């Protein structure tokens, strides 16, 4: 299926769909915990973006990772020109995927590989829903570094968008199990 046909297919449909290797795939449903964490993170990024040149957007913004694959992460920070009609991020810089038991089986390793292969993306955050744990993959010139942030006292630095995210704010109002 082409990109054009895909966008025509998803227009007006319920659920979240992705184009993966030219095939339409429905993303798993999420639970409230997943949505609270995504909403908290979006609110933090939105508040911090007001005087900056980036826009955080929610799940409705796609990322073209290959010619035949369009992903819809939970959050995208777009640094490109504003186009309110666009379905794709113009210059995706930061990607946030919240990994809950419902979505964990949706191949996060393949998604991570695709995000890292997208030249403009500088940071990928994989946020756990069961414990206060965020895995951050940062592009450093030609290589990627991975860091694990565990515990509500940790703070994530995102130099590409000149901001910091405290895990205590990401998980605000969410009951968590012990960090592993």
Short mmCIF file of N, CA and C in Angstrom, two decimals:
data_model
loop_
_atom_site.label_atom_id
_atom_site.label_comp_id
_atom_site.label_asym_id
_atom_site.label_seq_id
_atom_site.Cartn_x
_atom_site.Cartn_y
_atom_site.Cartn_z
N UNK A 1 0.85 -1.18 0.00
CA UNK A 1 0.00 0.00 0.00
C UNK A 1 0.89 1.24 0.00
N UNK A 2 0.51 2.22 -0.75
CA UNK A 2 1.28 3.47 -0.81
C UNK A 2 0.93 4.36 0.39
N UNK A 3 1.76 5.38 0.63
CA UNK A 3 1.48 6.34 1.70
C UNK A 3 0.13 7.02 1.46
N UNK A 4 -0.11 7.42 0.23
CA UNK A 4 -1.36 8.09 -0.11
C UNK A 4 -2.56 7.20 0.20
N UNK A 5 -2.50 5.94 -0.23
CA UNK A 5 -3.59 5.00 0.04
C UNK A 5 -3.76 4.75 1.53
N UNK A 6 -2.63 4.70 2.25
CA UNK A 6 -2.69 4.49 3.70
C UNK A 6 -3.42 5.63 4.38
N UNK A 7 -3.07 6.88 4.06
CA UNK A 7 -3.73 8.01 4.70
C UNK A 7 -5.21 8.07 4.33
N UNK A 8 -5.55 7.67 3.14
CA UNK A 8 -6.96 7.59 2.75
C UNK A 8 -7.65 6.49 3.55
N UNK A 9 -6.97 5.37 3.79
CA UNK A 9 -7.52 4.24 4.54
C UNK A 9 -7.82 4.63 5.99
N UNK A 10 -6.89 5.35 6.66
CA UNK A 10 -7.08 5.63 8.08
C UNK A 10 -8.02 6.81 8.34
N UNK A 11 -8.25 7.63 7.34
CA UNK A 11 -9.12 8.80 7.53
C UNK A 11 -10.50 8.35 8.00
N UNK A 12 -10.91 8.81 9.18
CA UNK A 12 -12.24 8.51 9.71
C UNK A 12 -12.37 7.16 10.40
N UNK A 13 -11.29 6.39 10.49
CA UNK A 13 -11.34 5.08 11.16
C UNK A 13 -11.04 5.22 12.65
N UNK A 14 -11.64 4.35 13.43
CA UNK A 14 -11.34 4.25 14.85
C UNK A 14 -9.99 3.56 15.02
N UNK A 15 -9.35 3.77 16.16
CA UNK A 15 -8.09 3.09 16.46
C UNK A 15 -6.89 3.81 15.87
N UNK A 16 -5.73 3.24 16.14
CA UNK A 16 -4.48 3.78 15.64
C UNK A 16 -3.87 2.74 14.71
N UNK A 17 -3.57 3.18 13.51
CA UNK A 17 -3.07 2.29 12.46
C UNK A 17 -1.69 2.75 12.05
N UNK A 18 -0.86 1.80 11.63
CA UNK A 18 0.45 2.11 11.09
C UNK A 18 0.62 1.40 9.75
N UNK A 19 1.51 1.93 8.95
CA UNK A 19 1.88 1.30 7.70
C UNK A 19 3.25 0.66 7.94
N UNK A 20 3.33 -0.67 7.86
CA UNK A 20 4.57 -1.38 8.16
C UNK A 20 4.92 -2.24 6.94
N UNK A 21 6.00 -1.86 6.28
CA UNK A 21 6.43 -2.56 5.07
C UNK A 21 5.30 -2.65 4.04
N UNK A 22 4.54 -1.58 3.93
CA UNK A 22 3.47 -1.53 2.94
C UNK A 22 2.18 -2.21 3.37
N UNK A 23 2.13 -2.73 4.60
CA UNK A 23 0.91 -3.39 5.11
C UNK A 23 0.32 -2.55 6.23
N UNK A 24 -1.00 -2.51 6.32
CA UNK A 24 -1.70 -1.78 7.37
C UNK A 24 -1.78 -2.66 8.61
N UNK A 25 -1.36 -2.10 9.75
CA UNK A 25 -1.35 -2.82 11.02
C UNK A 25 -2.02 -1.94 12.07
N UNK A 26 -2.95 -2.50 12.84
CA UNK A 26 -3.58 -1.75 13.92
C UNK A 26 -2.74 -1.88 15.18
N UNK A 27 -2.49 -0.73 15.85
CA UNK A 27 -1.75 -0.75 17.11
C UNK A 27 -2.68 -1.26 18.21
N UNK A 28 -2.11 -1.92 19.21
CA UNK A 28 -2.93 -2.39 20.33
C UNK A 28 -3.54 -1.22 21.10
N UNK A 29 -4.67 -1.46 21.71
CA UNK A 29 -5.30 -0.45 22.58
C UNK A 29 -4.42 -0.21 23.79
N UNK A 30 -4.57 0.94 24.40
CA UNK A 30 -3.81 1.26 25.60
C UNK A 30 -4.75 1.37 26.79
N UNK A 31 -4.15 1.31 28.00
CA UNK A 31 -4.97 1.47 29.20
C UNK A 31 -4.79 2.88 29.76
N UNK A 32 -5.51 3.18 30.83
CA UNK A 32 -5.46 4.53 31.41
C UNK A 32 -4.06 4.88 31.91
N UNK A 33 -3.37 3.92 32.53
CA UNK A 33 -2.02 4.19 33.03
C UNK A 33 -1.12 4.66 31.88
N UNK A 34 -1.18 3.97 30.76
CA UNK A 34 -0.42 4.32 29.57
C UNK A 34 -0.76 5.76 29.14
N UNK A 35 -2.04 6.05 29.08
CA UNK A 35 -2.48 7.37 28.63
C UNK A 35 -2.13 8.48 29.62
N UNK A 36 -2.16 8.20 30.93
CA UNK A 36 -1.76 9.21 31.93
C UNK A 36 -0.30 9.58 31.74
N UNK A 37 0.55 8.57 31.57
CA UNK A 37 1.98 8.82 31.40
C UNK A 37 2.24 9.61 30.11
N UNK A 38 1.58 9.23 29.04
CA UNK A 38 1.73 9.97 27.78
C UNK A 38 1.24 11.41 27.93
N UNK A 39 0.10 11.60 28.60
CA UNK A 39 -0.45 12.95 28.79
C UNK A 39 0.47 13.79 29.66
N UNK A 40 1.00 13.22 30.74
CA UNK A 40 1.94 13.96 31.59
C UNK A 40 3.15 14.41 30.78
N UNK A 41 3.70 13.52 29.98
CA UNK A 41 4.89 13.84 29.20
C UNK A 41 4.59 14.91 28.15
N UNK A 42 3.45 14.79 27.50
CA UNK A 42 3.05 15.81 26.52
C UNK A 42 2.89 17.17 27.20
N UNK A 43 2.25 17.20 28.36
CA UNK A 43 2.05 18.47 29.08
C UNK A 43 3.40 19.09 29.45
N UNK A 44 4.33 18.29 29.92
CA UNK A 44 5.67 18.80 30.27
C UNK A 44 6.36 19.40 29.05
N UNK A 45 6.36 18.64 27.95
CA UNK A 45 7.02 19.12 26.74
C UNK A 45 6.33 20.36 26.18
N UNK A 46 5.02 20.39 26.25
CA UNK A 46 4.28 21.55 25.75
C UNK A 46 4.62 22.81 26.56
N UNK A 47 4.63 22.68 27.87
CA UNK A 47 4.94 23.82 28.74
C UNK A 47 6.33 24.35 28.45
N UNK A 48 7.26 23.46 28.22
CA UNK A 48 8.65 23.87 28.01
C UNK A 48 8.93 24.34 26.58
N UNK A 49 8.02 24.12 25.67
CA UNK A 49 8.27 24.47 24.26
C UNK A 49 7.80 25.86 23.88
N UNK A 50 7.13 26.55 24.75
CA UNK A 50 6.48 27.81 24.38
C UNK A 50 7.42 28.85 23.78
N UNK A 51 8.61 28.97 24.27
CA UNK A 51 9.54 29.98 23.74
C UNK A 51 10.59 29.34 22.83
N UNK A 52 10.33 28.12 22.40
CA UNK A 52 11.33 27.42 21.60
C UNK A 52 10.76 27.09 20.23
N UNK A 53 11.59 26.51 19.39
CA UNK A 53 11.20 26.28 18.00
C UNK A 53 10.73 24.85 17.75
N UNK A 54 10.21 24.18 18.76
CA UNK A 54 9.70 22.83 18.54
C UNK A 54 8.28 22.71 19.05
N UNK A 55 7.60 21.67 18.55
CA UNK A 55 6.21 21.42 18.95
C UNK A 55 6.05 19.95 19.32
N UNK A 56 5.67 19.69 20.56
CA UNK A 56 5.35 18.31 20.91
C UNK A 56 3.93 17.99 20.43
N UNK A 57 3.76 16.82 19.86
CA UNK A 57 2.44 16.41 19.39
C UNK A 57 2.15 15.00 19.89
N UNK A 58 0.89 14.65 19.89
CA UNK A 58 0.49 13.34 20.42
C UNK A 58 0.39 12.30 19.34
N UNK A 59 -0.23 11.18 19.65
CA UNK A 59 -0.21 9.97 18.84
C UNK A 59 -0.65 10.16 17.38
N UNK A 60 -1.34 11.21 17.07
CA UNK A 60 -1.82 11.39 15.70
C UNK A 60 -0.77 11.85 14.71
N UNK A 61 0.47 12.04 15.15
CA UNK A 61 1.54 12.49 14.26
C UNK A 61 2.42 11.31 13.87
N UNK A 62 2.51 11.07 12.58
CA UNK A 62 3.29 9.94 12.09
C UNK A 62 4.72 10.31 11.79
N UNK A 63 5.55 9.27 11.72
CA UNK A 63 6.95 9.42 11.33
C UNK A 63 7.21 8.44 10.20
N UNK A 64 7.70 8.97 9.11
CA UNK A 64 8.09 8.14 7.97
C UNK A 64 9.47 7.57 8.28
N UNK A 65 9.54 6.26 8.57
CA UNK A 65 10.82 5.66 8.93
C UNK A 65 11.48 4.99 7.73
N UNK A 66 10.69 4.50 6.80
CA UNK A 66 11.19 4.00 5.52
C UNK A 66 10.15 4.39 4.47
N UNK A 67 10.44 4.14 3.22
CA UNK A 67 9.50 4.51 2.16
C UNK A 67 8.15 3.82 2.32
N UNK A 68 8.12 2.66 2.97
CA UNK A 68 6.88 1.88 3.11
C UNK A 68 6.43 1.72 4.56
N UNK A 69 7.01 2.51 5.49
CA UNK A 69 6.65 2.37 6.90
C UNK A 69 6.40 3.73 7.52
N UNK A 70 5.24 3.87 8.13
CA UNK A 70 4.86 5.07 8.87
C UNK A 70 4.47 4.63 10.27
N UNK A 71 5.19 5.14 11.27
CA UNK A 71 4.92 4.81 12.67
C UNK A 71 4.20 5.97 13.35
N UNK A 72 3.41 5.64 14.35
CA UNK A 72 2.71 6.63 15.16
C UNK A 72 3.07 6.41 16.62
N UNK A 73 4.21 6.99 17.07
CA UNK A 73 4.58 6.85 18.48
C UNK A 73 3.60 7.63 19.36
N UNK A 74 3.72 7.45 20.67
CA UNK A 74 2.83 8.16 21.59
C UNK A 74 3.03 9.67 21.51
N UNK A 75 4.29 10.10 21.39
CA UNK A 75 4.60 11.53 21.29
C UNK A 75 5.74 11.75 20.30
N UNK A 76 5.68 12.88 19.63
CA UNK A 76 6.74 13.28 18.71
C UNK A 76 7.04 14.75 18.98
N UNK A 77 8.30 15.09 19.07
CA UNK A 77 8.69 16.50 19.11
C UNK A 77 9.14 16.84 17.70
N UNK A 78 8.42 17.76 17.07
CA UNK A 78 8.66 18.15 15.68
C UNK A 78 9.33 19.51 15.65
N UNK A 79 10.46 19.60 14.98
CA UNK A 79 11.20 20.86 14.87
C UNK A 79 11.09 21.46 13.47
N UNK A 80 10.23 20.91 12.65
CA UNK A 80 10.07 21.41 11.28
C UNK A 80 9.08 22.55 11.20
N UNK A 81 8.90 23.02 9.98
CA UNK A 81 7.93 24.10 9.73
C UNK A 81 6.54 23.62 10.11
N UNK A 82 5.76 24.50 10.66
CA UNK A 82 4.41 24.16 11.09
C UNK A 82 3.51 23.97 9.88
N UNK A 83 2.80 22.84 9.88
CA UNK A 83 1.80 22.56 8.85
C UNK A 83 0.65 21.84 9.54
N UNK A 84 -0.39 22.58 9.85
CA UNK A 84 -1.50 22.04 10.64
C UNK A 84 -2.27 20.94 9.94
N UNK A 85 -2.11 20.78 8.64
CA UNK A 85 -2.80 19.72 7.90
C UNK A 85 -1.95 18.46 7.73
N UNK A 86 -0.68 18.53 8.11
CA UNK A 86 0.23 17.40 7.90
C UNK A 86 -0.12 16.22 8.80
N UNK A 87 0.02 15.03 8.29
CA UNK A 87 -0.15 13.80 9.07
C UNK A 87 1.21 13.28 9.56
N UNK A 88 2.29 13.78 8.96
CA UNK A 88 3.64 13.36 9.30
C UNK A 88 4.40 14.51 9.94
N UNK A 89 5.28 14.18 10.88
CA UNK A 89 6.17 15.18 11.45
C UNK A 89 7.11 15.66 10.35
N UNK A 90 7.33 16.94 10.28
CA UNK A 90 8.20 17.50 9.25
C UNK A 90 9.67 17.22 9.57
N UNK A 91 10.06 17.43 10.83
CA UNK A 91 11.42 17.14 11.30
C UNK A 91 11.33 16.53 12.70
N UNK A 92 11.03 15.25 12.77
CA UNK A 92 10.92 14.63 14.09
C UNK A 92 12.28 14.62 14.79
N UNK A 93 12.31 15.13 16.00
CA UNK A 93 13.58 15.20 16.73
C UNK A 93 13.60 14.25 17.91
N UNK A 94 12.50 14.20 18.68
CA UNK A 94 12.41 13.34 19.86
C UNK A 94 11.16 12.48 19.71
N UNK A 95 11.30 11.19 20.02
CA UNK A 95 10.19 10.25 19.94
C UNK A 95 10.01 9.63 21.33
N UNK A 96 8.74 9.54 21.76
CA UNK A 96 8.43 8.91 23.04
C UNK A 96 7.44 7.78 22.77
N UNK A 97 7.83 6.57 23.16
CA UNK A 97 6.93 5.42 23.12
C UNK A 97 6.73 4.94 24.55
N UNK A 98 5.49 4.87 24.97
CA UNK A 98 5.14 4.35 26.29
C UNK A 98 4.89 2.86 26.12
N UNK A 99 5.60 2.05 26.90
CA UNK A 99 5.54 0.60 26.76
C UNK A 99 4.75 -0.01 27.91
N UNK A 100 3.53 -0.35 27.66
CA UNK A 100 2.69 -1.01 28.67
C UNK A 100 2.59 -2.49 28.34
N UNK A 101 2.08 -3.30 29.27
CA UNK A 101 1.92 -4.73 28.96
C UNK A 101 1.11 -4.96 27.67
N UNK A 102 0.18 -4.05 27.38
CA UNK A 102 -0.64 -4.20 26.18
C UNK A 102 0.14 -3.91 24.90
N UNK A 103 1.11 -3.01 24.97
CA UNK A 103 1.83 -2.59 23.77
C UNK A 103 3.24 -3.16 23.68
N UNK A 104 3.74 -3.74 24.76
CA UNK A 104 5.13 -4.22 24.78
C UNK A 104 5.39 -5.25 23.69
N UNK A 105 4.40 -6.05 23.37
CA UNK A 105 4.58 -7.07 22.35
C UNK A 105 4.52 -6.52 20.93
N UNK A 106 4.35 -5.20 20.78
CA UNK A 106 4.23 -4.59 19.46
C UNK A 106 5.61 -4.24 18.91
N UNK A 107 6.56 -5.13 19.12
CA UNK A 107 7.91 -5.09 18.58
C UNK A 107 8.64 -3.76 18.80
N UNK A 108 8.89 -3.39 20.08
CA UNK A 108 9.60 -2.14 20.33
C UNK A 108 11.03 -2.14 19.79
N UNK A 109 11.65 -3.31 19.66
CA UNK A 109 13.02 -3.37 19.15
C UNK A 109 13.08 -2.96 17.68
N UNK A 110 12.14 -3.43 16.89
CA UNK A 110 12.10 -3.05 15.48
C UNK A 110 11.80 -1.56 15.34
N UNK A 111 10.85 -1.08 16.15
CA UNK A 111 10.50 0.34 16.11
C UNK A 111 11.71 1.19 16.47
N UNK A 112 12.44 0.79 17.52
CA UNK A 112 13.62 1.52 17.95
C UNK A 112 14.65 1.57 16.82
N UNK A 113 14.89 0.45 16.17
CA UNK A 113 15.81 0.40 15.03
C UNK A 113 15.37 1.37 13.94
N UNK A 114 14.08 1.39 13.64
CA UNK A 114 13.56 2.31 12.61
C UNK A 114 13.74 3.76 13.02
N UNK A 115 13.43 4.08 14.28
CA UNK A 115 13.61 5.46 14.74
C UNK A 115 15.07 5.88 14.64
N UNK A 116 15.98 5.00 15.04
CA UNK A 116 17.40 5.32 14.99
C UNK A 116 17.90 5.48 13.55
N UNK A 117 17.22 4.87 12.61
CA UNK A 117 17.59 4.98 11.19
C UNK A 117 17.04 6.24 10.54
N UNK A 118 16.23 6.99 11.26
CA UNK A 118 15.65 8.23 10.75
C UNK A 118 16.59 9.38 11.10
N UNK A 119 17.21 10.01 10.10
CA UNK A 119 18.33 10.94 10.35
C UNK A 119 18.05 12.10 11.30
N UNK A 120 16.87 12.67 11.32
CA UNK A 120 16.61 13.85 12.15
C UNK A 120 16.34 13.52 13.61
N UNK A 121 15.98 12.27 13.89
CA UNK A 121 15.67 11.89 15.28
C UNK A 121 16.95 11.84 16.08
N UNK A 122 16.96 12.56 17.22
CA UNK A 122 18.14 12.60 18.07
C UNK A 122 17.94 11.86 19.39
N UNK A 123 16.69 11.68 19.82
CA UNK A 123 16.44 10.98 21.09
C UNK A 123 15.18 10.14 20.97
N UNK A 124 15.25 8.93 21.54
CA UNK A 124 14.10 8.04 21.62
C UNK A 124 13.94 7.65 23.08
N UNK A 125 12.77 7.92 23.64
CA UNK A 125 12.48 7.57 25.02
C UNK A 125 11.49 6.41 25.04
N UNK A 126 11.85 5.34 25.75
CA UNK A 126 10.97 4.21 25.94
C UNK A 126 10.57 4.22 27.41
N UNK A 127 9.31 4.51 27.66
CA UNK A 127 8.82 4.76 29.02
C UNK A 127 8.02 3.56 29.51
N UNK A 128 8.45 3.00 30.63
CA UNK A 128 7.75 1.86 31.23
C UNK A 128 6.52 2.36 31.97
N UNK A 129 5.49 1.52 32.04
CA UNK A 129 4.27 1.91 32.77
C UNK A 129 4.15 1.23 34.12
N UNK A 130 4.96 0.22 34.37
CA UNK A 130 4.83 -0.53 35.62
C UNK A 130 5.76 0.00 36.71
N UNK A 131 6.93 0.50 36.32
CA UNK A 131 7.90 1.06 37.27
C UNK A 131 8.41 2.39 36.72
N UNK A 132 9.02 3.18 37.59
CA UNK A 132 9.61 4.45 37.15
C UNK A 132 10.92 4.15 36.44
N UNK A 133 10.82 3.87 35.16
CA UNK A 133 12.00 3.53 34.36
C UNK A 133 11.81 4.04 32.94
N UNK A 134 12.78 4.82 32.48
CA UNK A 134 12.77 5.33 31.11
C UNK A 134 14.12 5.02 30.49
N UNK A 135 14.10 4.32 29.36
CA UNK A 135 15.32 4.08 28.61
C UNK A 135 15.42 5.16 27.54
N UNK A 136 16.55 5.84 27.50
CA UNK A 136 16.75 6.94 26.57
C UNK A 136 17.89 6.57 25.64
N UNK A 137 17.62 6.64 24.35
CA UNK A 137 18.63 6.43 23.31
C UNK A 137 18.90 7.79 22.68
N UNK A 138 20.16 8.26 22.79
CA UNK A 138 20.55 9.57 22.27
C UNK A 138 21.58 9.42 21.16
N UNK A 139 21.35 10.15 20.07
CA UNK A 139 22.32 10.18 18.97
C UNK A 139 23.47 11.11 19.36
N UNK A 140 24.65 10.57 19.29
CA UNK A 140 25.87 11.34 19.55
C UNK A 140 26.73 11.24 18.29
N UNK A 141 26.62 12.22 17.43
CA UNK A 141 27.31 12.21 16.13
C UNK A 141 26.91 10.96 15.35
N UNK A 142 27.83 10.04 15.19
CA UNK A 142 27.57 8.85 14.38
C UNK A 142 27.15 7.63 15.20
N UNK A 143 27.07 7.77 16.52
CA UNK A 143 26.70 6.61 17.34
C UNK A 143 25.54 6.96 18.26
N UNK A 144 24.94 5.93 18.81
CA UNK A 144 23.84 6.09 19.75
C UNK A 144 24.29 5.62 21.13
N UNK A 145 23.95 6.38 22.16
CA UNK A 145 24.19 5.99 23.54
C UNK A 145 22.85 5.68 24.19
N UNK A 146 22.85 4.71 25.08
CA UNK A 146 21.62 4.35 25.80
C UNK A 146 21.85 4.57 27.29
N UNK A 147 20.85 5.15 27.94
CA UNK A 147 20.90 5.39 29.38
C UNK A 147 19.58 4.97 29.99
N UNK A 148 19.66 4.40 31.18
CA UNK A 148 18.46 4.02 31.91
C UNK A 148 18.27 4.98 33.08
N UNK A 149 17.09 5.53 33.18
CA UNK A 149 16.73 6.40 34.29
C UNK A 149 15.72 5.62 35.12
N UNK A 150 16.08 5.40 36.40
CA UNK A 150 15.24 4.57 37.27
C UNK A 150 15.00 5.31 38.57
N UNK A 151 13.77 5.50 38.87
CA UNK A 151 13.41 6.16 40.13
C UNK A 151 12.91 7.56 39.91
N UNK A 152 12.01 7.97 40.75
CA UNK A 152 11.34 9.26 40.60
C UNK A 152 12.27 10.46 40.79
N UNK A 153 13.44 10.26 41.36
CA UNK A 153 14.38 11.37 41.56
C UNK A 153 15.21 11.66 40.31
N UNK A 154 15.22 10.76 39.34
CA UNK A 154 16.04 10.94 38.14
C UNK A 154 15.46 12.02 37.22
N UNK A 155 16.36 12.67 36.48
CA UNK A 155 15.99 13.72 35.53
C UNK A 155 16.67 13.42 34.20
N UNK A 156 15.88 13.43 33.13
CA UNK A 156 16.38 13.17 31.78
C UNK A 156 16.76 14.48 31.12
N UNK A 157 17.96 14.55 30.58
CA UNK A 157 18.43 15.71 29.83
C UNK A 157 18.19 15.45 28.35
N UNK A 158 17.55 16.39 27.67
CA UNK A 158 17.33 16.30 26.23
C UNK A 158 17.95 17.53 25.56
N UNK A 159 19.27 17.49 25.31
CA UNK A 159 19.95 18.67 24.78
C UNK A 159 19.45 19.12 23.41
N UNK A 160 18.97 18.21 22.58
CA UNK A 160 18.52 18.58 21.23
C UNK A 160 17.36 19.57 21.28
N UNK A 161 16.58 19.52 22.35
CA UNK A 161 15.46 20.46 22.48
C UNK A 161 15.60 21.31 23.74
N UNK A 162 16.80 21.29 24.31
CA UNK A 162 17.13 22.13 25.46
C UNK A 162 16.10 22.02 26.57
N UNK A 163 15.84 20.80 27.00
CA UNK A 163 14.89 20.64 28.09
C UNK A 163 15.27 19.45 28.97
N UNK A 164 14.64 19.40 30.12
CA UNK A 164 14.83 18.32 31.10
C UNK A 164 13.46 17.80 31.49
N UNK A 165 13.39 16.50 31.73
CA UNK A 165 12.14 15.87 32.17
C UNK A 165 12.42 15.08 33.44
N UNK A 166 11.75 15.44 34.52
CA UNK A 166 11.89 14.69 35.77
C UNK A 166 10.95 13.49 35.74
N UNK A 167 11.45 12.34 36.13
CA UNK A 167 10.59 11.16 36.17
C UNK A 167 9.43 11.37 37.13
N UNK A 168 9.63 12.16 38.19
CA UNK A 168 8.54 12.43 39.13
C UNK A 168 7.39 13.16 38.42
N UNK A 169 7.69 13.96 37.40
CA UNK A 169 6.64 14.65 36.64
C UNK A 169 6.02 13.73 35.60
N UNK A 170 6.83 12.89 34.96
CA UNK A 170 6.30 11.95 33.96
C UNK A 170 5.30 11.00 34.61
N UNK A 171 5.62 10.55 35.83
CA UNK A 171 4.79 9.55 36.51
C UNK A 171 3.85 10.17 37.55
N UNK A 172 3.67 11.48 37.52
CA UNK A 172 2.80 12.16 38.49
C UNK A 172 1.39 11.56 38.48
N UNK A 173 0.92 11.14 39.65
CA UNK A 173 -0.44 10.60 39.76
C UNK A 173 -0.59 9.15 39.37
N UNK A 174 0.52 8.47 39.05
CA UNK A 174 0.47 7.07 38.61
C UNK A 174 1.06 6.20 39.72
N UNK A 175 0.30 5.19 40.14
CA UNK A 175 0.81 4.25 41.14
C UNK A 175 1.74 3.26 40.46
N UNK A 176 2.96 3.15 41.02
CA UNK A 176 4.00 2.33 40.39
C UNK A 176 4.46 1.22 41.32
N UNK A 177 4.99 0.17 40.71
CA UNK A 177 5.64 -0.89 41.46
C UNK A 177 7.07 -0.50 41.72
N UNK A 178 7.84 -1.32 42.46
CA UNK A 178 9.24 -1.01 42.73
C UNK A 178 10.07 -1.08 41.45
N UNK A 179 11.09 -0.22 41.36
CA UNK A 179 12.00 -0.21 40.20
C UNK A 179 12.77 -1.52 40.16
N UNK A 180 13.01 -2.04 38.96
CA UNK A 180 13.76 -3.28 38.82
C UNK A 180 15.09 -3.03 38.17
#
